[in-house]
Each structure stands twice: as C-alpha cells, then as structure tokens.
Amino acid sequence: MVTAPKEAENAIGLEEIHAERKKTFTGEEAVETIGFGRFHIMLFLIMGSTGVVEAMEIMLIAVVSPLIQCEWQLQDWQVALVTTMVFFGYMVFSIVLGLLADRYGRWKILLLSFLWAAYFSLLTSFAPSYIWFVFLRAMVGGGVSGHAQGLIIKTEFLPTKYRGYMLPLSQVFWLAGSLLIIGLASVVNSTISWRWLIRIASNPGILLILVFKFIPESARYNVSTGNTGAALVTLQRIASMNGVAMPEGQLREPAKERRGRFNDLIHSKYLRTTLQIWIIWLGIAFAYYGVILASAELLERDLVCASAASPLQDSSDDSEGSHSPCHCHLFGPAAYQTMIISTIGEIALNPVNILSINLLGRRLSLCITMGCTALFFLLLNICTSSAGMVGFLFMLRALVSANFNTIYIYTAEVYPTTMRALGMGTSGSLCRVGAMMAPFISQVLMNASFMGALCLFSSVCIICGISAVTLPIETKGRALQQVK
C-alpha cells in the first residue's frame, strides 16, 4: 500500500522528463523569439548595399547611352537594344540562379553573382565595338539578377513585424546607387570617358564581396534542407549578437520536401497567385524603366512646352547640352541636375508607403500606387514648364519606386522557403520582359507618338492595379511559410 504513492510520483516524474525531452521549436519561432537587434542592423547595411551595386549597374546605361551613340554612330533602336539585352541576360539568369539558390543556398549564389557581374562589367569598359558592348552588358545583367538573393536573406532573417518596415527602407540603398552613378557620370563623362565611368562603377561590387563573410547562410534555408545543425549555430550566433536567449528545446526539422521545383509555382494552391504576380512584375518594370528612359529622352530632346516652338532637329540654340560631331545630344549640367532631382523622388513616398503597406496591407497599397502611377503618366502630356516636367517626373519616380517596394515584399512573403528563391527568380524574369519592352516605347515609339506611348504605360499600370487588389493571399502580419 505504501509503494502506490511512490509509483505514482515516479510515473509523473517520468512524464515530465519525457515532455521536457520532446520540447522543440521551429526556425520561425526562433527568428521571432530572437527579435530585432545588432545582427539585423549589420544585415540591413550589408545586404542593403547590394541595392547600391545593382542600381549603379542598371542606371549606368541611361547615362552612357548618349556617349556610345555618338562614338559608334548608333540609331535609336540600337541604343534601345543595349538596354533590352541587359534585361535579357537578367531574365535568363534570374530563373537559373533562383533554381540554384533554392537547391544550393542563397549565400553561395549571391557571392557567385557579384563575382560574375564585377568581372563582365570591367570587361565592358574595354569593349572594342558596339557588338561586344551589347554582349558584355548582357552578361552583366545576368550577374546582377543574382543580387535578389540579398533581399531573400534579409527577408528570411527578419521577424514578421519588422519586415513591413525594414524591407521598404532598403530603397534608400537603390537611391544611393542611382545618385552615385549620376554624380560620377556628370564628372567622369565630361573629363575622362565613359569607359572609366564603368571601371569606377565596378568597384563598389568588388568591395562588397569582402564583407559577405559577416553574413551567414539563411537559417530558414538550412532548416528546409535538413541541416538543422548549421541553422542552430547561425541562430545561436544571432541570439548572442542581439543579447537574447534562444528558445528552449531542440530545433525541429520539418518534413523533407523537394526544393526549387517549377511545378510548385503552378500548383493549384499558388497558380492564381503566381500568374497575377507575374503580370504585376512585368507591368511594374515596364513602368519603372519606362519612366527612367523617358526622363532621359525628355531631357535629351527637351520635350517641354517651352521648347515646342523650335524643331527637335534644330540643336543650334541648345545651351544646356554639348554636341558631338555626329550631332548627338549629350547631357549638360542642367540635365544631370534634373536627373538627380527626379531620382530623389524615389524615396519621397517611402514613409507613406511604409505606413500604407502596414496599415492597409500589401494588396490595397499596391493597387492605390499603381492607379496614381497611371494618372501621372498621362499628366506628362500636359503643356508645362521645365519645372513642371521635373515635378511630374519626381512624382512618377516616387510612385514606381513604391510599386517595386511593395511587390518585392509581397513576393518574398507569399512563397514558402522551399520555393521562395525560385518564386523571386521567375518574377524577376517576367520583370525583365517588361524592362526589355520599355526602351522601345520610351526611346522609339515616344518619338513617333508621344501620347500613344503615355497611354500604353498608363493602361499597363491600370491592369496591374486590378491584379494587385484581387490577389488571393494577403501577407500583412502573416508568418513566412516553411514548406508548401
């Protein structure tokens, strides 16, 4: 009779020990428990700086195009083809690198893409002919497509409540890269040559490679591959840097799933989301690069009401630009100044955009900014002064930047870890299809029918706005999914 209570106590003790041994936590729970701290600030600065490099490489074409047009006596369609081929390289490599990143890791592909882009960018500065220039810039575009892995790494390390604030702030780095390349072009193009501008623009990417060692592979990725040991080491390191304790128990390994399969994107669960995301990415890129190239076209040809009285072919009274022997219009100081002002517009709506996506959600916020983008494209046709034109371009840059911010965040959040890089990669490819079409509208069609080009840009934005508001999944406040 005396042994019965003791046996009961022993049984309870064994159950408690057994329960303690079974205590586990997921990668998502670990990220949320660790919270935001010193590690994430370092992550934001290093991975955010990938945007500086990407912006410099992409914006480089806008400030170099007038110079190569004069040097090699190119027609408008040949200048447009340079931009198109850059985005063609981006489109092809984006899918390939997305597949590889889901299978072999984000960090490795990010490093490879930076080495690739820096190497071919330097080679571009020695291009002996137009054909070589086009080919080498296409290779650069392929390398730049891998820079998106930096955004994925940031997304997978950030706690849920911080993603809607920290990811849009990354736009500051894109702005810095755009301003840097425009500032450098205003000095280097007129004093040395465009070849030296490309060489100088390659240096930030090379320097950034040296600090990648401070950022580990995504813990979520390691968990998805079953490498919980490496994931645990990474999470413990982050917790130590942030000065917080790890969750109690063992890191739980999820059910194994194949990673980086294209069929997952068109699975019934994600088919509608994927198709609508592709439409939105294509349209946003079409509008974004359309604005950038149209800005250059407006500045180069001075298509404002004040100059409408003089023929476009008559360049005798153009005091702002300089002319080459082959009668090309090169950017003068005022043109560079206007480009800088319109570029600064990219962060003008950033605070509003951050509040909007966190209060209204990703879908409604994107719908509103796409509708406003459509309206401002049409406003470009209003007869106005140079200051008025700069104002319209300023607002357009702010709106198209807000569009990109929102769709980047949404795409990274909506797909699970096993297919997130592929989802971003395929979206990036469709994005570049839009970017490839933009030069022929902004630099070719705009010369034939200015209003026709603006109506086309506006119509695409309206379609994207409708697609955005009807997306089936809202990711605001939603935890990142680990598996499909």
PDB file of C-alpha atoms in Angstrom, residues 187-360:
ATOM      1  CA  VAL A 187      32.152  64.435 -63.706  1.00  0.00           C
ATOM      2  CA  VAL A 188      33.776  61.447 -65.412  1.00  0.00           C
ATOM      3  CA  ASN A 189      31.912  61.512 -68.742  1.00  0.00           C
ATOM      4  CA  SER A 190      32.944  65.087 -69.462  1.00  0.00           C
ATOM      5  CA  THR A 191      36.535  64.845 -68.185  1.00  0.00           C
ATOM      6  CA  ILE A 192      37.809  61.324 -68.873  1.00  0.00           C
ATOM      7  CA  SER A 193      35.498  58.932 -70.736  1.00  0.00           C
ATOM      8  CA  TRP A 194      32.550  56.582 -70.299  1.00  0.00           C
ATOM      9  CA  ARG A 195      34.989  53.666 -70.147  1.00  0.00           C
ATOM     10  CA  TRP A 196      36.472  54.988 -66.916  1.00  0.00           C
ATOM     11  CA  LEU A 197      32.977  55.541 -65.563  1.00  0.00           C
ATOM     12  CA  ILE A 198      32.258  51.812 -65.978  1.00  0.00           C
ATOM     13  CA  ARG A 199      35.546  50.876 -64.288  1.00  0.00           C
ATOM     14  CA  ILE A 200      34.843  53.128 -61.329  1.00  0.00           C
ATOM     15  CA  ALA A 201      31.258  51.851 -61.080  1.00  0.00           C
ATOM     16  CA  SER A 202      32.569  48.265 -60.756  1.00  0.00           C
ATOM     17  CA  ASN A 203      34.490  48.999 -57.538  1.00  0.00           C
ATOM     18  CA  PRO A 204      31.589  49.026 -55.018  1.00  0.00           C
ATOM     19  CA  GLY A 205      30.603  45.493 -56.031  1.00  0.00           C
ATOM     20  CA  ILE A 206      34.145  44.233 -55.596  1.00  0.00           C
ATOM     21  CA  LEU A 207      34.449  45.871 -52.160  1.00  0.00           C
ATOM     22  CA  LEU A 208      31.096  44.490 -51.016  1.00  0.00           C
ATOM     23  CA  ILE A 209      32.245  40.927 -51.723  1.00  0.00           C
ATOM     24  CA  LEU A 210      34.829  41.322 -48.948  1.00  0.00           C
ATOM     25  CA  VAL A 211      32.179  41.833 -46.241  1.00  0.00           C
ATOM     26  CA  PHE A 212      29.844  38.994 -47.273  1.00  0.00           C
ATOM     27  CA  LYS A 213      31.702  36.728 -44.828  1.00  0.00           C
ATOM     28  CA  PHE A 214      29.961  38.507 -41.934  1.00  0.00           C
ATOM     29  CA  ILE A 215      26.527  37.327 -43.127  1.00  0.00           C
ATOM     30  CA  PRO A 216      25.724  33.597 -42.721  1.00  0.00           C
ATOM     31  CA  GLU A 217      23.565  31.386 -44.899  1.00  0.00           C
ATOM     32  CA  SER A 218      19.849  31.721 -44.224  1.00  0.00           C
ATOM     33  CA  ALA A 219      18.844  29.654 -41.183  1.00  0.00           C
ATOM     34  CA  ARG A 220      15.438  29.023 -42.762  1.00  0.00           C
ATOM     35  CA  TYR A 221      17.152  27.626 -45.842  1.00  0.00           C
ATOM     36  CA  ASN A 222      19.344  25.314 -43.737  1.00  0.00           C
ATOM     37  CA  VAL A 223      16.296  24.068 -41.840  1.00  0.00           C
ATOM     38  CA  SER A 224      14.481  23.391 -45.125  1.00  0.00           C
ATOM     39  CA  THR A 225      17.409  21.235 -46.294  1.00  0.00           C
ATOM     40  CA  GLY A 226      17.528  19.285 -43.041  1.00  0.00           C
ATOM     41  CA  ASN A 227      20.807  20.895 -41.985  1.00  0.00           C
ATOM     42  CA  THR A 228      19.476  21.826 -38.546  1.00  0.00           C
ATOM     43  CA  GLY A 229      22.977  21.807 -37.045  1.00  0.00           C
ATOM     44  CA  ALA A 230      24.133  24.701 -39.231  1.00  0.00           C
ATOM     45  CA  ALA A 231      20.822  26.504 -38.711  1.00  0.00           C
ATOM     46  CA  LEU A 232      21.145  26.180 -34.928  1.00  0.00           C
ATOM     47  CA  VAL A 233      24.698  27.561 -34.973  1.00  0.00           C
ATOM     48  CA  THR A 234      23.509  30.545 -37.025  1.00  0.00           C
ATOM     49  CA  LEU A 235      20.536  31.215 -34.740  1.00  0.00           C
ATOM     50  CA  GLN A 236      22.733  30.965 -31.630  1.00  0.00           C
ATOM     51  CA  ARG A 237      25.175  33.438 -33.148  1.00  0.00           C
ATOM     52  CA  ILE A 238      22.354  35.897 -33.903  1.00  0.00           C
ATOM     53  CA  ALA A 239      20.909  35.490 -30.398  1.00  0.00           C
ATOM     54  CA  SER A 240      24.357  36.158 -28.914  1.00  0.00           C
ATOM     55  CA  MET A 241      24.843  39.311 -31.026  1.00  0.00           C
ATOM     56  CA  ASN A 242      21.369  40.539 -30.092  1.00  0.00           C
ATOM     57  CA  GLY A 243      21.912  39.747 -26.406  1.00  0.00           C
ATOM     58  CA  VAL A 244      18.880  37.467 -26.035  1.00  0.00           C
ATOM     59  CA  ALA A 245      18.314  33.819 -25.139  1.00  0.00           C
ATOM     60  CA  MET A 246      17.407  31.082 -27.609  1.00  0.00           C
ATOM     61  CA  PRO A 247      14.038  29.322 -27.300  1.00  0.00           C
ATOM     62  CA  GLU A 248      14.052  26.261 -25.047  1.00  0.00           C
ATOM     63  CA  GLY A 249      14.205  22.798 -26.562  1.00  0.00           C
ATOM     64  CA  GLN A 250      15.548  21.417 -29.807  1.00  0.00           C
ATOM     65  CA  LEU A 251      15.259  22.874 -33.295  1.00  0.00           C
ATOM     66  CA  ARG A 252      12.615  20.849 -35.063  1.00  0.00           C
ATOM     67  CA  GLU A 253      13.302  19.561 -38.539  1.00  0.00           C
ATOM     68  CA  PRO A 254      10.305  19.869 -40.898  1.00  0.00           C
ATOM     69  CA  ALA A 255       9.146  17.159 -43.247  1.00  0.00           C
ATOM     70  CA  LYS A 256      11.523  16.888 -46.191  1.00  0.00           C
ATOM     71  CA  GLU A 257      10.292  18.436 -49.431  1.00  0.00           C
ATOM     72  CA  ARG A 258      11.963  18.792 -52.777  1.00  0.00           C
ATOM     73  CA  ARG A 259      13.166  22.338 -53.294  1.00  0.00           C
ATOM     74  CA  GLY A 260      13.231  24.667 -56.269  1.00  0.00           C
ATOM     75  CA  ARG A 261      10.666  22.880 -58.469  1.00  0.00           C
ATOM     76  CA  PHE A 262       8.933  24.961 -61.126  1.00  0.00           C
ATOM     77  CA  ASN A 263       5.810  22.793 -60.826  1.00  0.00           C
ATOM     78  CA  ASP A 264       5.312  24.093 -57.276  1.00  0.00           C
ATOM     79  CA  LEU A 265       4.786  27.606 -58.607  1.00  0.00           C
ATOM     80  CA  ILE A 266       1.891  26.462 -60.791  1.00  0.00           C
ATOM     81  CA  HIS A 267       0.437  24.078 -58.220  1.00  0.00           C
ATOM     82  CA  SER A 268      -3.273  24.702 -57.666  1.00  0.00           C
ATOM     83  CA  LYS A 269      -2.507  26.320 -54.284  1.00  0.00           C
ATOM     84  CA  TYR A 270      -0.306  29.008 -55.854  1.00  0.00           C
ATOM     85  CA  LEU A 271      -1.304  29.068 -59.547  1.00  0.00           C
ATOM     86  CA  ARG A 272      -3.531  32.154 -59.426  1.00  0.00           C
ATOM     87  CA  THR A 273      -1.117  33.989 -57.126  1.00  0.00           C
ATOM     88  CA  THR A 274       1.835  33.188 -59.383  1.00  0.00           C
ATOM     89  CA  LEU A 275       0.107  34.301 -62.592  1.00  0.00           C
ATOM     90  CA  GLN A 276      -1.072  37.581 -61.081  1.00  0.00           C
ATOM     91  CA  ILE A 277       2.341  38.252 -59.534  1.00  0.00           C
ATOM     92  CA  TRP A 278       3.964  37.728 -62.936  1.00  0.00           C
ATOM     93  CA  ILE A 279       1.570  40.223 -64.544  1.00  0.00           C
ATOM     94  CA  ILE A 280       2.308  42.769 -61.817  1.00  0.00           C
ATOM     95  CA  TRP A 281       6.087  42.341 -62.002  1.00  0.00           C
ATOM     96  CA  LEU A 282       6.059  42.701 -65.782  1.00  0.00           C
ATOM     97  CA  GLY A 283       3.916  45.835 -65.618  1.00  0.00           C
ATOM     98  CA  ILE A 284       5.835  47.484 -62.771  1.00  0.00           C
ATOM     99  CA  ALA A 285       9.171  47.004 -64.517  1.00  0.00           C
ATOM    100  CA  PHE A 286       7.684  48.267 -67.784  1.00  0.00           C
ATOM    101  CA  ALA A 287       6.533  51.427 -65.984  1.00  0.00           C
ATOM    102  CA  TYR A 288       9.659  51.845 -63.838  1.00  0.00           C
ATOM    103  CA  TYR A 289      12.218  51.637 -66.621  1.00  0.00           C
ATOM    104  CA  GLY A 290       9.851  53.470 -68.914  1.00  0.00           C
ATOM    105  CA  VAL A 291       9.987  56.422 -66.502  1.00  0.00           C
ATOM    106  CA  ILE A 292      13.781  56.303 -66.254  1.00  0.00           C
ATOM    107  CA  LEU A 293      14.331  56.100 -70.010  1.00  0.00           C
ATOM    108  CA  ALA A 294      11.566  58.588 -70.776  1.00  0.00           C
ATOM    109  CA  SER A 295      13.227  61.004 -68.335  1.00  0.00           C
ATOM    110  CA  ALA A 296      16.460  60.715 -70.254  1.00  0.00           C
ATOM    111  CA  GLU A 297      14.586  61.123 -73.542  1.00  0.00           C
ATOM    112  CA  LEU A 298      12.751  64.223 -72.322  1.00  0.00           C
ATOM    113  CA  LEU A 299      15.975  65.764 -71.087  1.00  0.00           C
ATOM    114  CA  GLU A 300      17.940  64.815 -74.184  1.00  0.00           C
ATOM    115  CA  ARG A 301      15.366  66.187 -76.621  1.00  0.00           C
ATOM    116  CA  ASP A 302      13.913  68.902 -74.380  1.00  0.00           C
ATOM    117  CA  LEU A 303      10.318  67.829 -74.969  1.00  0.00           C
ATOM    118  CA  VAL A 304       8.704  70.517 -72.869  1.00  0.00           C
ATOM    119  CA  CYS A 305       6.262  73.193 -73.860  1.00  0.00           C
ATOM    120  CA  ALA A 306       8.864  75.927 -73.592  1.00  0.00           C
ATOM    121  CA  SER A 307      10.875  74.428 -76.435  1.00  0.00           C
ATOM    122  CA  ALA A 308       7.956  73.308 -78.597  1.00  0.00           C
ATOM    123  CA  ALA A 309       8.370  76.264 -80.899  1.00  0.00           C
ATOM    124  CA  SER A 310      11.762  75.110 -82.150  1.00  0.00           C
ATOM    125  CA  PRO A 311      12.146  71.918 -84.192  1.00  0.00           C
ATOM    126  CA  LEU A 312      13.664  68.967 -82.375  1.00  0.00           C
ATOM    127  CA  GLN A 313      16.219  68.566 -85.084  1.00  0.00           C
ATOM    128  CA  ASP A 314      17.467  72.106 -84.592  1.00  0.00           C
ATOM    129  CA  SER A 315      20.123  71.950 -81.926  1.00  0.00           C
ATOM    130  CA  SER A 316      21.733  75.321 -82.601  1.00  0.00           C
ATOM    131  CA  ASP A 317      20.220  77.018 -79.545  1.00  0.00           C
ATOM    132  CA  ASP A 318      20.575  74.149 -77.067  1.00  0.00           C
ATOM    133  CA  SER A 319      22.773  75.760 -74.462  1.00  0.00           C
ATOM    134  CA  GLU A 320      22.496  73.007 -71.887  1.00  0.00           C
ATOM    135  CA  GLY A 321      23.914  70.119 -73.806  1.00  0.00           C
ATOM    136  CA  SER A 322      27.056  69.644 -75.786  1.00  0.00           C
ATOM    137  CA  HIS A 323      27.127  68.084 -79.226  1.00  0.00           C
ATOM    138  CA  SER A 324      29.414  65.595 -80.850  1.00  0.00           C
ATOM    139  CA  PRO A 325      30.480  65.785 -84.497  1.00  0.00           C
ATOM    140  CA  CYS A 326      27.721  63.269 -85.324  1.00  0.00           C
ATOM    141  CA  HIS A 327      25.082  65.672 -83.893  1.00  0.00           C
ATOM    142  CA  CYS A 328      24.208  63.650 -80.795  1.00  0.00           C
ATOM    143  CA  HIS A 329      22.650  65.349 -77.812  1.00  0.00           C
ATOM    144  CA  LEU A 330      24.813  64.836 -74.735  1.00  0.00           C
ATOM    145  CA  PHE A 331      23.765  65.634 -71.178  1.00  0.00           C
ATOM    146  CA  GLY A 332      24.822  69.002 -69.813  1.00  0.00           C
ATOM    147  CA  PRO A 333      24.989  70.099 -66.145  1.00  0.00           C
ATOM    148  CA  ALA A 334      21.307  71.059 -66.019  1.00  0.00           C
ATOM    149  CA  ALA A 335      20.274  67.650 -67.371  1.00  0.00           C
ATOM    150  CA  TYR A 336      22.275  65.830 -64.692  1.00  0.00           C
ATOM    151  CA  GLN A 337      20.805  68.121 -62.040  1.00  0.00           C
ATOM    152  CA  THR A 338      17.275  67.314 -63.190  1.00  0.00           C
ATOM    153  CA  MET A 339      18.049  63.584 -63.207  1.00  0.00           C
ATOM    154  CA  ILE A 340      19.267  63.854 -59.611  1.00  0.00           C
ATOM    155  CA  ILE A 341      16.125  65.711 -58.519  1.00  0.00           C
ATOM    156  CA  SER A 342      13.803  63.179 -60.155  1.00  0.00           C
ATOM    157  CA  THR A 343      15.827  60.284 -58.727  1.00  0.00           C
ATOM    158  CA  ILE A 344      15.494  61.658 -55.189  1.00  0.00           C
ATOM    159  CA  GLY A 345      11.769  61.255 -55.758  1.00  0.00           C
ATOM    160  CA  GLU A 346      12.264  57.509 -55.291  1.00  0.00           C
ATOM    161  CA  ILE A 347      12.166  57.924 -51.519  1.00  0.00           C
ATOM    162  CA  ALA A 348       9.719  60.834 -51.398  1.00  0.00           C
ATOM    163  CA  LEU A 349       6.799  58.498 -50.725  1.00  0.00           C
ATOM    164  CA  ASN A 350       8.787  55.935 -48.733  1.00  0.00           C
ATOM    165  CA  PRO A 351       7.342  56.923 -45.308  1.00  0.00           C
ATOM    166  CA  VAL A 352       3.816  56.946 -46.758  1.00  0.00           C
ATOM    167  CA  ASN A 353       4.465  53.614 -48.490  1.00  0.00           C
ATOM    168  CA  ILE A 354       5.698  52.028 -45.235  1.00  0.00           C
ATOM    169  CA  LEU A 355       2.603  53.176 -43.355  1.00  0.00           C
ATOM    170  CA  SER A 356       0.331  52.121 -46.190  1.00  0.00           C
ATOM    171  CA  ILE A 357       1.568  48.538 -46.532  1.00  0.00           C
ATOM    172  CA  ASN A 358       1.446  48.060 -42.762  1.00  0.00           C
ATOM    173  CA  LEU A 359      -1.988  49.619 -42.245  1.00  0.00           C
ATOM    174  CA  LEU A 360      -3.846  48.880 -45.494  1.00  0.00           C
TER     175      LEU A 360
END
